Amino acid sequence: MVVPGDDRVTLAGGAQPTPAFADDPPRLASLLSLAVAALDAGRRARGGPVPAGAPGQPHAALRALAGDTLPQHGSGEEAALHALTQLLAEGHADPTEPACAAHLHCPPLAVAVAADAAVSALNPSLDSWDQGPSSAAAEELLLRWLAELAGFDVARAGGTLTTGASASTLTALLLARDGFASGRPLRIACSEHAHFSVQRAAQILGLGEQAVDVVPCDEQGRLAPEALAALAEADRRPRDAAGVRRPGREAAGARVQPARVVVATAGTTDLGAIDPLPAIADLAEQHRWWLHVDAAYGGGALWSRVLRPLLRGLDRATSVALDAHKLGWQPAACGVLLLADRSAMAPLAREVAYLNAADDDAAGYEDRLGRSLRTTRRPDAFKLLVTIHALGVGGLGLLVDRCHELARCVYDTAAAEPSLEVFGPPTLTTVLLRPRLDDPVARDERCATIRRRLLASGTAVVGRTELPGDGPGRRWLKLTLLHPGATVADAQQLISEIARSNR
Ligand SMILES: *Cc1c(COP(=O)(O)O)cnc(C)c1O
């Protein structure tokens, strides 16, 4: 029993020392350097971009090391950290390897990893002032910088950090439904190449997937603006309150014109295609649509003097999703939702007695809650703030340009390989290719086989996808080139490994 004033009382465990916490510099430094050594050992043991062998092997290895059953006694901090970190690295599909090129999965910058570790050590949360005022300042400044980068009016703009573009788009659509739509049924339009998270967001928001009108694209995977104009025409015809079109119901007073969000994609996940933003922005202005630009991938072009012109028109968006864990070399998660007008965030406002009392806010202990769908929220802004401060726009632009050039080099190499067919020159950093076979069914199968052969041998991580349409023959292998340190020799080797597995 604890008796006040009795200093002989001990807490559970008696004289046993408590483990070190993050405010113990020698212990933290020693554990961090142990983890770094284990990462290196694991990477060496792997010896390639992905562990060779059966896909279930990492499960078996982990259970063999850590046991199947819940440990009752610890094995010690050093032993646990070293062994498990080494195993994690050894069984990893490692984006720091140039041949790991399937996804928008980037090698993280060392400086960003270190900044993220510093955040972990401080463990702030952004849901209230009193869990990290300096972290809130970091988020505010980063959002201001990014609004400037996007070409927004920084005095009006706002936004929030998210777990990624899926959450950014969900948040934007929620704001549109609860604010902009003001009671009208919300309908969404996006292209057939848009990310599936648009449909997922409609599902979560209770709008249902049927609230998404999918608009066709041109050959290069860019949304066709004429199709959007036709949609504007159709919106003028009557629908009931659920958004279902009911011809001949005008007289019954069922005419409800929907509020519309157009989701344009700046950098599609498969092709890196950029929808024609200026034409879409014109239509959005004309029809008073909310224009959300999903620039999860293509937003990276904003850093580059060479590629930035591709994003002309982005500054006319109502909201923009950016992902710095793609073309920004940040450890995940580092998603950003930017809003041209921060007052659009009003629907997120919520006053909660234990977090943001109005009198605290008035006294300067600023409300942080009404900026996110999350409550506890780590300051993912900090690592990107440090990165931009360290490299500048120019330094990040150079990394983007290197990846773009690498993609061009991969494209040229693949185009010169007689056994392979390439889709087209890269817009950003993505190249689609496939074996040159006449039979579409056999070709689709071969794509899958090549990919699995490369995985099983631990040689390369190559993506696969299918372009919109029907029937066989739409499958491609996909290379997403995000490693600015990869060389021409790496590009040539990757293509020759693909060609060698094409048998
Ligand atoms: C990656 C991607 C997303 C999803 O982003 P997350 O960060 O994974 O949530 C959405 N849209 C596009 C175009 C993407 O490339």
Coordinates of C-alpha atoms and ligand atoms in Angstrom, one line a residue:
M1 CA 0.0 0.0 0.0
V2 CA 1.3 3.5 -0.8
V3 CA 1.3 5.7 2.2
P4 CA 1.9 9.4 1.5
G5 CA 5.2 10.6 3.0
D6 CA 6.5 7.1 3.4
D7 CA 9.7 7.0 1.3
R8 CA 10.3 3.3 2.1
V9 CA 7.4 2.4 -0.2
T10 CA 8.5 0.9 -3.5
L11 CA 6.6 0.4 -6.7
A12 CA 6.1 -3.0 -8.5
G13 CA 9.3 -4.9 -9.1
G14 CA 11.1 -3.5 -6.1
A15 CA 14.8 -2.6 -6.8
Q16 CA 14.7 -3.9 -10.4
P17 CA 15.9 -1.1 -12.8
T18 CA 13.3 0.2 -15.3
P19 CA 14.4 0.0 -18.9
A20 CA 16.0 3.2 -20.3
F21 CA 13.7 5.8 -21.9
A22 CA 14.4 8.1 -24.8
D23 CA 15.9 10.8 -22.6
D24 CA 19.0 8.7 -21.9
P25 CA 21.4 9.8 -24.6
P26 CA 24.1 7.1 -24.1
R27 CA 21.5 4.3 -24.0
L28 CA 19.6 5.7 -27.0
A29 CA 22.8 6.2 -29.0
S30 CA 24.0 2.7 -28.2
L31 CA 20.7 1.1 -29.2
L32 CA 20.4 3.2 -32.3
S33 CA 23.9 2.2 -33.4
L34 CA 23.1 -1.4 -32.7
A35 CA 20.0 -1.2 -34.9
V36 CA 22.0 0.4 -37.7
A37 CA 24.6 -2.4 -37.5
A38 CA 21.8 -5.0 -37.6
L39 CA 20.3 -3.3 -40.6
D40 CA 23.6 -3.6 -42.4
A41 CA 24.1 -7.2 -41.4
G42 CA 20.6 -8.1 -42.6
R43 CA 21.0 -6.3 -45.9
R44 CA 24.3 -8.1 -46.5
A45 CA 22.8 -11.5 -45.6
R46 CA 20.0 -10.9 -48.1
G47 CA 22.5 -9.9 -50.9
G48 CA 19.8 -8.5 -53.3
P49 CA 16.6 -6.5 -53.5
V50 CA 14.4 -9.2 -52.0
P51 CA 15.0 -12.5 -50.2
A52 CA 15.3 -15.4 -52.6
G53 CA 13.2 -18.5 -51.9
A54 CA 9.6 -19.3 -51.0
P55 CA 7.3 -16.4 -50.3
G56 CA 6.4 -17.7 -46.8
Q57 CA 10.0 -17.9 -45.6
P58 CA 9.9 -14.6 -43.6
H59 CA 7.1 -16.1 -41.4
A60 CA 9.0 -19.2 -40.7
A61 CA 12.3 -17.4 -40.0
L62 CA 10.6 -15.0 -37.5
R63 CA 8.8 -17.8 -35.6
A64 CA 12.0 -19.8 -35.5
L65 CA 13.8 -16.8 -33.9
A66 CA 11.1 -15.3 -31.7
G67 CA 9.0 -18.3 -30.9
D68 CA 5.4 -19.1 -31.6
T69 CA 4.1 -18.3 -28.2
L70 CA 3.9 -15.1 -26.2
P71 CA 7.2 -14.6 -24.3
Q72 CA 6.7 -14.4 -20.5
H73 CA 10.4 -13.4 -19.9
G74 CA 12.3 -10.9 -22.1
S75 CA 15.5 -11.8 -23.9
G76 CA 17.0 -8.4 -23.2
E77 CA 17.0 -5.2 -25.1
E78 CA 20.2 -5.6 -27.1
A79 CA 19.6 -9.2 -28.0
A80 CA 16.0 -8.6 -29.1
L81 CA 16.7 -5.4 -31.0
H82 CA 19.7 -6.8 -32.9
A83 CA 18.3 -10.2 -33.8
L84 CA 14.9 -9.0 -34.9
T85 CA 16.2 -5.9 -36.8
Q86 CA 18.6 -8.1 -38.6
L87 CA 15.8 -10.5 -39.6
L88 CA 13.6 -7.6 -40.6
A89 CA 16.3 -6.3 -42.9
E90 CA 17.2 -9.7 -44.3
G91 CA 13.6 -10.5 -45.2
H92 CA 12.8 -7.1 -46.7
A93 CA 12.0 -6.0 -50.2
D94 CA 14.5 -3.2 -50.1
P95 CA 13.8 0.1 -52.0
T96 CA 17.4 1.2 -51.4
E97 CA 18.3 -1.5 -54.0
P98 CA 18.0 -0.2 -57.6
A99 CA 16.4 -3.5 -58.8
C100 CA 13.5 -3.0 -56.3
A101 CA 11.3 -1.1 -58.8
A102 CA 7.8 -2.3 -58.5
H103 CA 6.0 0.4 -56.6
L104 CA 5.9 4.0 -55.6
H105 CA 8.1 2.8 -52.8
C106 CA 11.1 5.0 -52.4
P107 CA 14.5 4.7 -50.7
P108 CA 14.2 7.0 -47.7
L109 CA 16.9 9.8 -47.3
A110 CA 19.2 9.2 -44.3
V111 CA 18.5 12.7 -43.0
A112 CA 14.8 12.1 -43.1
V113 CA 15.1 8.8 -41.2
A114 CA 17.3 10.5 -38.6
A115 CA 14.7 13.3 -38.3
D116 CA 11.9 10.7 -37.9
A117 CA 13.9 9.0 -35.2
A118 CA 14.2 12.3 -33.4
V119 CA 10.4 12.7 -33.6
S120 CA 10.0 9.1 -32.2
A121 CA 12.3 10.0 -29.3
L122 CA 10.2 13.1 -28.4
N123 CA 6.9 11.4 -29.2
P124 CA 4.7 14.5 -29.8
S125 CA 1.1 14.4 -30.9
L126 CA -0.6 17.0 -32.9
D127 CA -4.1 16.7 -31.5
S128 CA -3.6 19.4 -28.9
W129 CA -1.1 22.2 -28.2
D130 CA 0.1 20.6 -24.9
Q131 CA 1.4 17.5 -26.6
G132 CA 4.0 19.2 -28.8
P133 CA 3.8 22.9 -29.5
S134 CA 7.1 22.9 -31.6
S135 CA 5.8 20.1 -33.7
A136 CA 2.6 22.0 -34.5
A137 CA 4.9 24.9 -35.6
A138 CA 6.8 22.5 -37.8
E139 CA 3.6 21.4 -39.5
E140 CA 2.3 24.9 -40.0
L141 CA 5.6 26.0 -41.6
L142 CA 5.8 23.0 -43.8
L143 CA 2.2 23.5 -45.0
R144 CA 3.1 27.1 -45.8
W145 CA 6.1 26.1 -47.8
L146 CA 4.2 23.4 -49.7
A147 CA 1.3 25.8 -50.4
E148 CA 3.9 28.2 -52.0
L149 CA 5.4 25.3 -53.9
A150 CA 1.9 24.4 -55.3
G151 CA 1.4 28.0 -56.3
F152 CA -1.4 28.7 -53.8
D153 CA -2.0 32.0 -52.0
V154 CA -0.2 31.2 -48.8
A155 CA -2.3 33.7 -46.9
R156 CA -5.5 31.7 -47.6
A157 CA -4.2 28.2 -48.0
G158 CA -4.2 25.5 -45.4
G159 CA -4.0 21.8 -45.1
T160 CA -2.9 18.9 -43.0
L161 CA -0.5 16.0 -42.9
T162 CA -2.1 12.6 -43.6
T163 CA -1.1 8.9 -43.8
G164 CA -1.1 9.2 -47.6
A165 CA -3.1 10.2 -50.6
S166 CA -5.9 7.7 -49.8
A167 CA -6.5 9.6 -46.6
S168 CA -6.0 13.0 -48.2
T169 CA -8.6 12.2 -50.9
L170 CA -11.0 10.8 -48.2
T171 CA -10.6 14.0 -46.2
A172 CA -11.1 16.3 -49.2
L173 CA -14.2 14.4 -50.2
L174 CA -15.5 14.6 -46.6
L175 CA -15.0 18.3 -46.6
A176 CA -16.7 18.6 -49.9
R177 CA -19.7 16.6 -48.7
D178 CA -20.2 18.3 -45.4
G179 CA -19.2 21.9 -46.5
F180 CA -19.2 22.6 -50.2
A181 CA -22.2 20.4 -51.1
S182 CA -24.4 22.1 -48.5
G183 CA -27.2 19.6 -48.6
R184 CA -27.0 18.6 -52.3
P185 CA -26.1 15.0 -53.1
L186 CA -22.4 14.7 -53.8
R187 CA -21.2 13.1 -57.0
I188 CA -17.6 12.5 -57.9
A189 CA -15.9 12.2 -61.3
C190 CA -12.5 10.7 -62.0
S191 CA -10.8 9.0 -64.8
E192 CA -10.6 5.2 -65.4
H193 CA -6.9 5.5 -64.5
A194 CA -7.6 7.3 -61.2
H195 CA -6.5 5.5 -58.0
F196 CA -9.0 3.1 -56.4
S197 CA -8.9 5.1 -53.2
V198 CA -11.5 7.5 -54.9
Q199 CA -14.0 4.6 -54.9
R200 CA -12.9 3.5 -51.5
A201 CA -13.5 7.0 -50.1
A202 CA -17.0 7.2 -51.6
Q203 CA -17.7 3.8 -49.9
I204 CA -16.4 5.0 -46.5
L205 CA -18.3 8.3 -46.7
G206 CA -21.6 6.5 -47.3
L207 CA -22.0 7.8 -50.8
G208 CA -21.4 4.4 -52.3
E209 CA -19.3 3.6 -55.3
Q210 CA -22.2 4.5 -57.5
A211 CA -21.5 8.2 -56.6
V212 CA -18.3 8.0 -58.7
D213 CA -18.7 8.7 -62.4
V214 CA -15.7 7.1 -64.2
V215 CA -14.6 9.1 -67.2
P216 CA -12.7 7.6 -70.1
C217 CA -9.1 8.5 -71.0
D218 CA -7.0 9.0 -74.1
E219 CA -4.4 6.5 -75.3
Q220 CA -1.8 7.9 -72.9
G221 CA -4.1 7.5 -69.8
R222 CA -5.1 11.1 -69.5
L223 CA -8.7 12.1 -68.6
A224 CA -10.6 13.3 -71.7
P225 CA -12.1 16.7 -70.8
E226 CA -14.9 16.3 -73.4
A227 CA -16.3 13.5 -71.3
L228 CA -16.3 15.8 -68.2
A229 CA -18.2 18.4 -70.2
A230 CA -20.8 15.8 -71.1
L231 CA -21.1 14.9 -67.5
A232 CA -21.9 18.6 -66.7
E233 CA -24.7 18.4 -69.2
A234 CA -26.1 15.2 -67.6
D235 CA -25.9 16.8 -64.2
R236 CA -28.6 19.3 -65.3
R237 CA -31.0 16.5 -65.9
P238 CA -33.2 15.5 -62.9
R239 CA -32.2 13.0 -60.3
D240 CA -33.8 12.1 -57.0
A241 CA -32.1 13.0 -53.8
A242 CA -30.0 9.8 -53.8
G243 CA -28.5 11.0 -57.1
V244 CA -30.3 8.4 -59.3
R245 CA -31.4 9.8 -62.6
R246 CA -35.2 9.7 -63.0
P247 CA -36.4 10.9 -66.4
G248 CA -39.7 12.8 -66.3
R249 CA -39.7 13.6 -62.6
E250 CA -39.1 17.4 -63.0
A251 CA -42.8 18.1 -62.4
A252 CA -42.8 16.2 -59.1
G253 CA -40.2 18.5 -57.8
A254 CA -37.5 15.8 -57.7
R255 CA -35.0 17.9 -59.6
V256 CA -31.8 17.9 -57.5
Q257 CA -28.6 19.0 -59.2
P258 CA -25.7 17.3 -57.6
A259 CA -22.7 19.0 -56.1
R260 CA -19.6 17.7 -58.0
V261 CA -16.0 17.0 -57.1
V262 CA -13.8 16.3 -60.0
V263 CA -10.7 14.3 -59.0
A264 CA -8.0 14.9 -61.6
T265 CA -4.8 12.7 -61.3
A266 CA -1.4 14.3 -61.7
G267 CA 0.7 11.2 -62.2
T268 CA -1.4 8.1 -62.5
T269 CA -0.1 5.1 -60.5
D270 CA 0.4 2.9 -63.5
L271 CA 1.5 5.3 -66.3
G272 CA 2.5 8.5 -64.5
A273 CA 0.0 10.2 -66.8
I274 CA -1.0 13.7 -66.0
D275 CA -4.6 14.7 -66.6
P276 CA -5.0 18.0 -68.6
L277 CA -5.2 20.3 -65.6
P278 CA -5.8 23.6 -67.3
A279 CA -8.8 22.3 -69.3
I280 CA -10.2 20.6 -66.2
A281 CA -9.8 23.7 -64.1
D282 CA -11.6 25.7 -66.8
L283 CA -14.6 23.3 -66.6
A284 CA -14.4 23.3 -62.8
E285 CA -14.6 27.1 -62.7
Q286 CA -17.4 27.2 -65.2
H287 CA -19.6 24.6 -63.4
R288 CA -18.5 25.5 -59.8
W289 CA -17.0 22.1 -59.2
W290 CA -14.6 21.3 -56.4
L291 CA -11.4 20.3 -58.2
H292 CA -9.3 17.9 -56.2
V293 CA -5.9 17.0 -57.8
D294 CA -4.5 13.7 -56.7
A295 CA -0.8 14.5 -57.2
A296 CA 0.4 11.7 -54.9
Y297 CA 3.0 10.7 -57.5
G298 CA 3.2 13.7 -59.9
G299 CA 3.4 16.3 -57.2
G300 CA 7.1 15.4 -57.0
A301 CA 7.5 17.2 -60.3
L302 CA 6.9 20.5 -58.5
W303 CA 10.5 20.3 -57.2
S304 CA 12.0 20.0 -60.7
R305 CA 12.6 22.9 -63.0
V306 CA 12.4 20.5 -65.9
L307 CA 9.2 18.7 -65.0
R308 CA 7.3 21.4 -63.2
P309 CA 5.6 22.7 -66.4
L310 CA 3.7 19.4 -66.6
L311 CA 1.7 20.5 -63.6
R312 CA 0.5 23.8 -65.0
G313 CA -3.0 24.4 -63.7
L314 CA -2.4 22.7 -60.3
D315 CA -2.5 26.1 -58.6
R316 CA -6.2 26.4 -59.7
A317 CA -7.2 23.3 -57.6
T318 CA -9.5 23.5 -54.6
S319 CA -7.5 20.7 -52.9
V320 CA -4.3 18.8 -53.7
A321 CA -3.0 15.5 -52.4
L322 CA 0.8 15.1 -52.3
D323 CA 2.8 12.1 -51.0
A324 CA 6.3 12.8 -49.9
H325 CA 6.8 9.1 -49.3
K326 CA 6.8 8.6 -53.1
L327 CA 8.8 11.2 -55.1
G328 CA 10.0 12.9 -51.9
W329 CA 12.2 10.2 -50.4
Q330 CA 10.5 10.3 -46.9
P331 CA 9.9 7.3 -44.8
A332 CA 6.2 6.5 -44.8
A333 CA 3.9 8.0 -43.9
C334 CA 4.2 11.5 -45.3
G335 CA 1.0 12.4 -47.0
V336 CA -0.2 16.0 -47.4
L337 CA -3.6 17.5 -48.1
L338 CA -3.4 21.1 -49.3
L339 CA -6.5 23.3 -49.5
A340 CA -6.5 26.5 -51.4
D341 CA -8.8 28.0 -48.8
R342 CA -8.3 26.8 -45.2
S343 CA -11.8 27.8 -44.2
A344 CA -12.9 24.7 -46.2
M345 CA -11.7 22.6 -43.2
A346 CA -14.5 23.9 -41.0
P347 CA -16.5 20.6 -41.1
L348 CA -13.6 18.9 -39.2
A349 CA -14.1 21.4 -36.2
R350 CA -14.9 19.6 -33.0
E351 CA -14.7 20.9 -29.5
V352 CA -13.7 18.3 -26.9
A353 CA -13.4 19.3 -23.3
Y354 CA -10.1 17.4 -22.6
L355 CA -8.3 18.6 -25.8
N356 CA -9.4 22.0 -27.0
A357 CA -11.4 24.2 -24.7
A358 CA -12.4 27.5 -26.3
D359 CA -10.9 29.6 -23.5
D360 CA -7.6 27.8 -23.9
D361 CA -7.7 28.5 -27.6
A362 CA -8.6 32.2 -26.9
A363 CA -5.5 32.3 -24.6
G364 CA -3.3 31.2 -27.4
Y365 CA -3.1 27.4 -26.6
E366 CA -4.3 26.9 -30.1
D367 CA -6.8 24.3 -31.1
R368 CA -5.2 21.6 -33.3
L369 CA -8.0 19.1 -33.4
G370 CA -10.1 20.4 -36.3
R371 CA -7.4 19.5 -38.9
S372 CA -7.6 15.8 -39.2
L373 CA -9.7 12.7 -39.0
R374 CA -7.2 11.3 -36.6
T375 CA -6.7 12.1 -32.9
T376 CA -3.2 11.0 -31.9
R377 CA -1.1 12.2 -34.8
R378 CA 2.7 12.0 -35.1
P379 CA 4.3 15.0 -36.7
D380 CA 5.2 13.5 -40.0
A381 CA 5.8 17.1 -41.2
F382 CA 9.1 17.3 -39.3
K383 CA 11.2 14.9 -41.5
L384 CA 10.1 16.7 -44.7
L385 CA 10.7 20.1 -43.1
V386 CA 14.3 19.0 -42.2
T387 CA 14.8 17.5 -45.7
I388 CA 13.7 20.7 -47.5
H389 CA 15.7 22.8 -45.2
A390 CA 18.7 20.6 -45.9
L391 CA 18.4 20.2 -49.7
G392 CA 16.3 23.1 -50.8
V393 CA 13.9 22.9 -53.7
G394 CA 16.9 22.6 -56.0
G395 CA 18.3 19.6 -54.2
L396 CA 15.0 17.8 -54.3
G397 CA 14.5 18.8 -57.9
L398 CA 17.8 17.2 -58.8
L399 CA 16.7 13.9 -57.3
V400 CA 13.5 14.0 -59.3
D401 CA 15.4 14.8 -62.5
R402 CA 17.8 11.9 -61.9
C403 CA 14.8 9.4 -61.5
H404 CA 13.2 10.8 -64.7
E405 CA 16.5 10.4 -66.6
L406 CA 16.9 6.9 -65.2
A407 CA 13.4 6.0 -66.4
R408 CA 14.3 7.4 -69.9
C409 CA 17.4 5.2 -69.8
V410 CA 15.4 2.1 -68.8
Y411 CA 12.9 2.9 -71.6
D412 CA 15.6 3.3 -74.2
T413 CA 17.3 0.1 -73.1
A414 CA 14.1 -1.9 -73.1
A415 CA 13.1 -0.5 -76.5
A416 CA 16.4 -1.7 -77.9
E417 CA 15.8 -5.2 -76.5
P418 CA 14.2 -7.3 -79.4
S419 CA 12.3 -9.7 -77.0
L420 CA 10.5 -6.9 -75.2
E421 CA 7.8 -4.4 -76.1
V422 CA 7.6 -1.0 -74.3
F423 CA 4.4 1.1 -73.8
G424 CA 5.8 4.5 -74.4
P425 CA 8.4 7.0 -73.1
P426 CA 8.0 7.9 -69.4
T427 CA 6.1 11.1 -68.4
L428 CA 7.6 10.9 -64.9
T429 CA 9.5 7.8 -63.8
T430 CA 7.5 4.8 -64.8
V431 CA 8.1 2.4 -67.7
L432 CA 5.7 -0.3 -68.8
L433 CA 7.1 -3.2 -70.8
R434 CA 6.2 -6.8 -71.6
P435 CA 7.4 -9.8 -73.6
R436 CA 6.9 -9.5 -77.3
L437 CA 4.5 -12.4 -77.9
D438 CA 1.5 -12.4 -80.3
D439 CA -0.9 -14.5 -78.2
P440 CA -2.4 -12.1 -75.6
V441 CA -3.2 -15.0 -73.2
A442 CA 0.3 -16.4 -73.4
R443 CA 1.7 -12.9 -73.0
D444 CA -0.3 -12.2 -69.9
E445 CA 0.9 -15.4 -68.4
R446 CA 4.5 -14.8 -69.3
C447 CA 4.4 -11.4 -67.6
A448 CA 3.3 -13.0 -64.3
T449 CA 5.9 -15.8 -64.7
I450 CA 8.7 -13.3 -65.3
R451 CA 7.8 -11.3 -62.3
R452 CA 7.6 -14.4 -60.0
R453 CA 10.9 -15.8 -61.4
L454 CA 12.7 -12.6 -60.5
L455 CA 11.1 -12.6 -57.0
A456 CA 11.9 -16.2 -56.3
S457 CA 15.6 -15.8 -57.4
G458 CA 15.9 -12.6 -55.3
T459 CA 17.0 -10.8 -58.5
A460 CA 14.5 -8.0 -58.9
V461 CA 11.2 -6.6 -57.7
V462 CA 9.2 -5.7 -60.8
G463 CA 5.6 -4.7 -60.8
R464 CA 2.6 -5.9 -62.8
T465 CA -0.6 -4.2 -63.8
E466 CA -3.4 -4.2 -66.2
L467 CA -4.6 -1.2 -68.2
P468 CA -8.4 -0.5 -68.3
G469 CA -10.5 -2.4 -70.8
D470 CA -11.8 -5.9 -71.3
G471 CA -10.4 -9.3 -72.0
P472 CA -6.8 -10.6 -72.1
G473 CA -3.8 -8.7 -73.4
R474 CA -3.9 -5.7 -71.0
R475 CA -1.2 -6.9 -68.7
W476 CA 2.2 -5.2 -68.4
L477 CA 5.2 -5.3 -66.3
K478 CA 5.8 -2.1 -64.5
L479 CA 9.1 -0.4 -63.4
T480 CA 8.7 2.5 -61.1
L481 CA 12.1 4.2 -60.9
L482 CA 12.5 6.1 -57.6
H483 CA 16.2 5.5 -56.8
P484 CA 18.1 8.7 -57.6
G485 CA 21.4 6.9 -56.9
A486 CA 20.8 4.1 -59.5
T487 CA 23.2 4.1 -62.5
V488 CA 22.9 3.5 -66.2
A489 CA 24.6 0.1 -65.5
D490 CA 21.8 -0.7 -63.0
A491 CA 19.2 0.2 -65.6
Q492 CA 20.8 -2.1 -68.2
Q493 CA 21.2 -4.9 -65.7
L494 CA 17.5 -4.7 -64.7
I495 CA 16.4 -4.9 -68.3
S496 CA 18.8 -7.8 -69.1
E497 CA 17.5 -9.8 -66.1
I498 CA 13.9 -9.3 -67.3
A499 CA 14.9 -10.4 -70.8
R500 CA 16.7 -13.4 -69.4
S501 CA 13.7 -14.5 -67.4
N502 CA 11.5 -14.2 -70.5
R503 CA 11.5 -17.8 -71.6
Ligands
LIG1 C1 0.0 6.0 -54.2 C2 -1.2 6.6 -54.8 C3 -2.3 6.8 -54.0 C4 -2.5 6.2 -52.6 O1 -1.6 6.8 -51.7 P1 -1.3 6.3 -50.3 O2 -0.2 7.2 -49.8 O3 -0.8 4.9 -50.5 O4 -2.5 6.3 -49.5 C5 -3.4 7.6 -54.5 N1 -3.3 8.1 -55.7 C6 -2.3 7.9 -56.5 C7 -2.3 8.5 -57.9 C8 -1.2 7.2 -56.1 O5 -0.1 7.0 -56.9

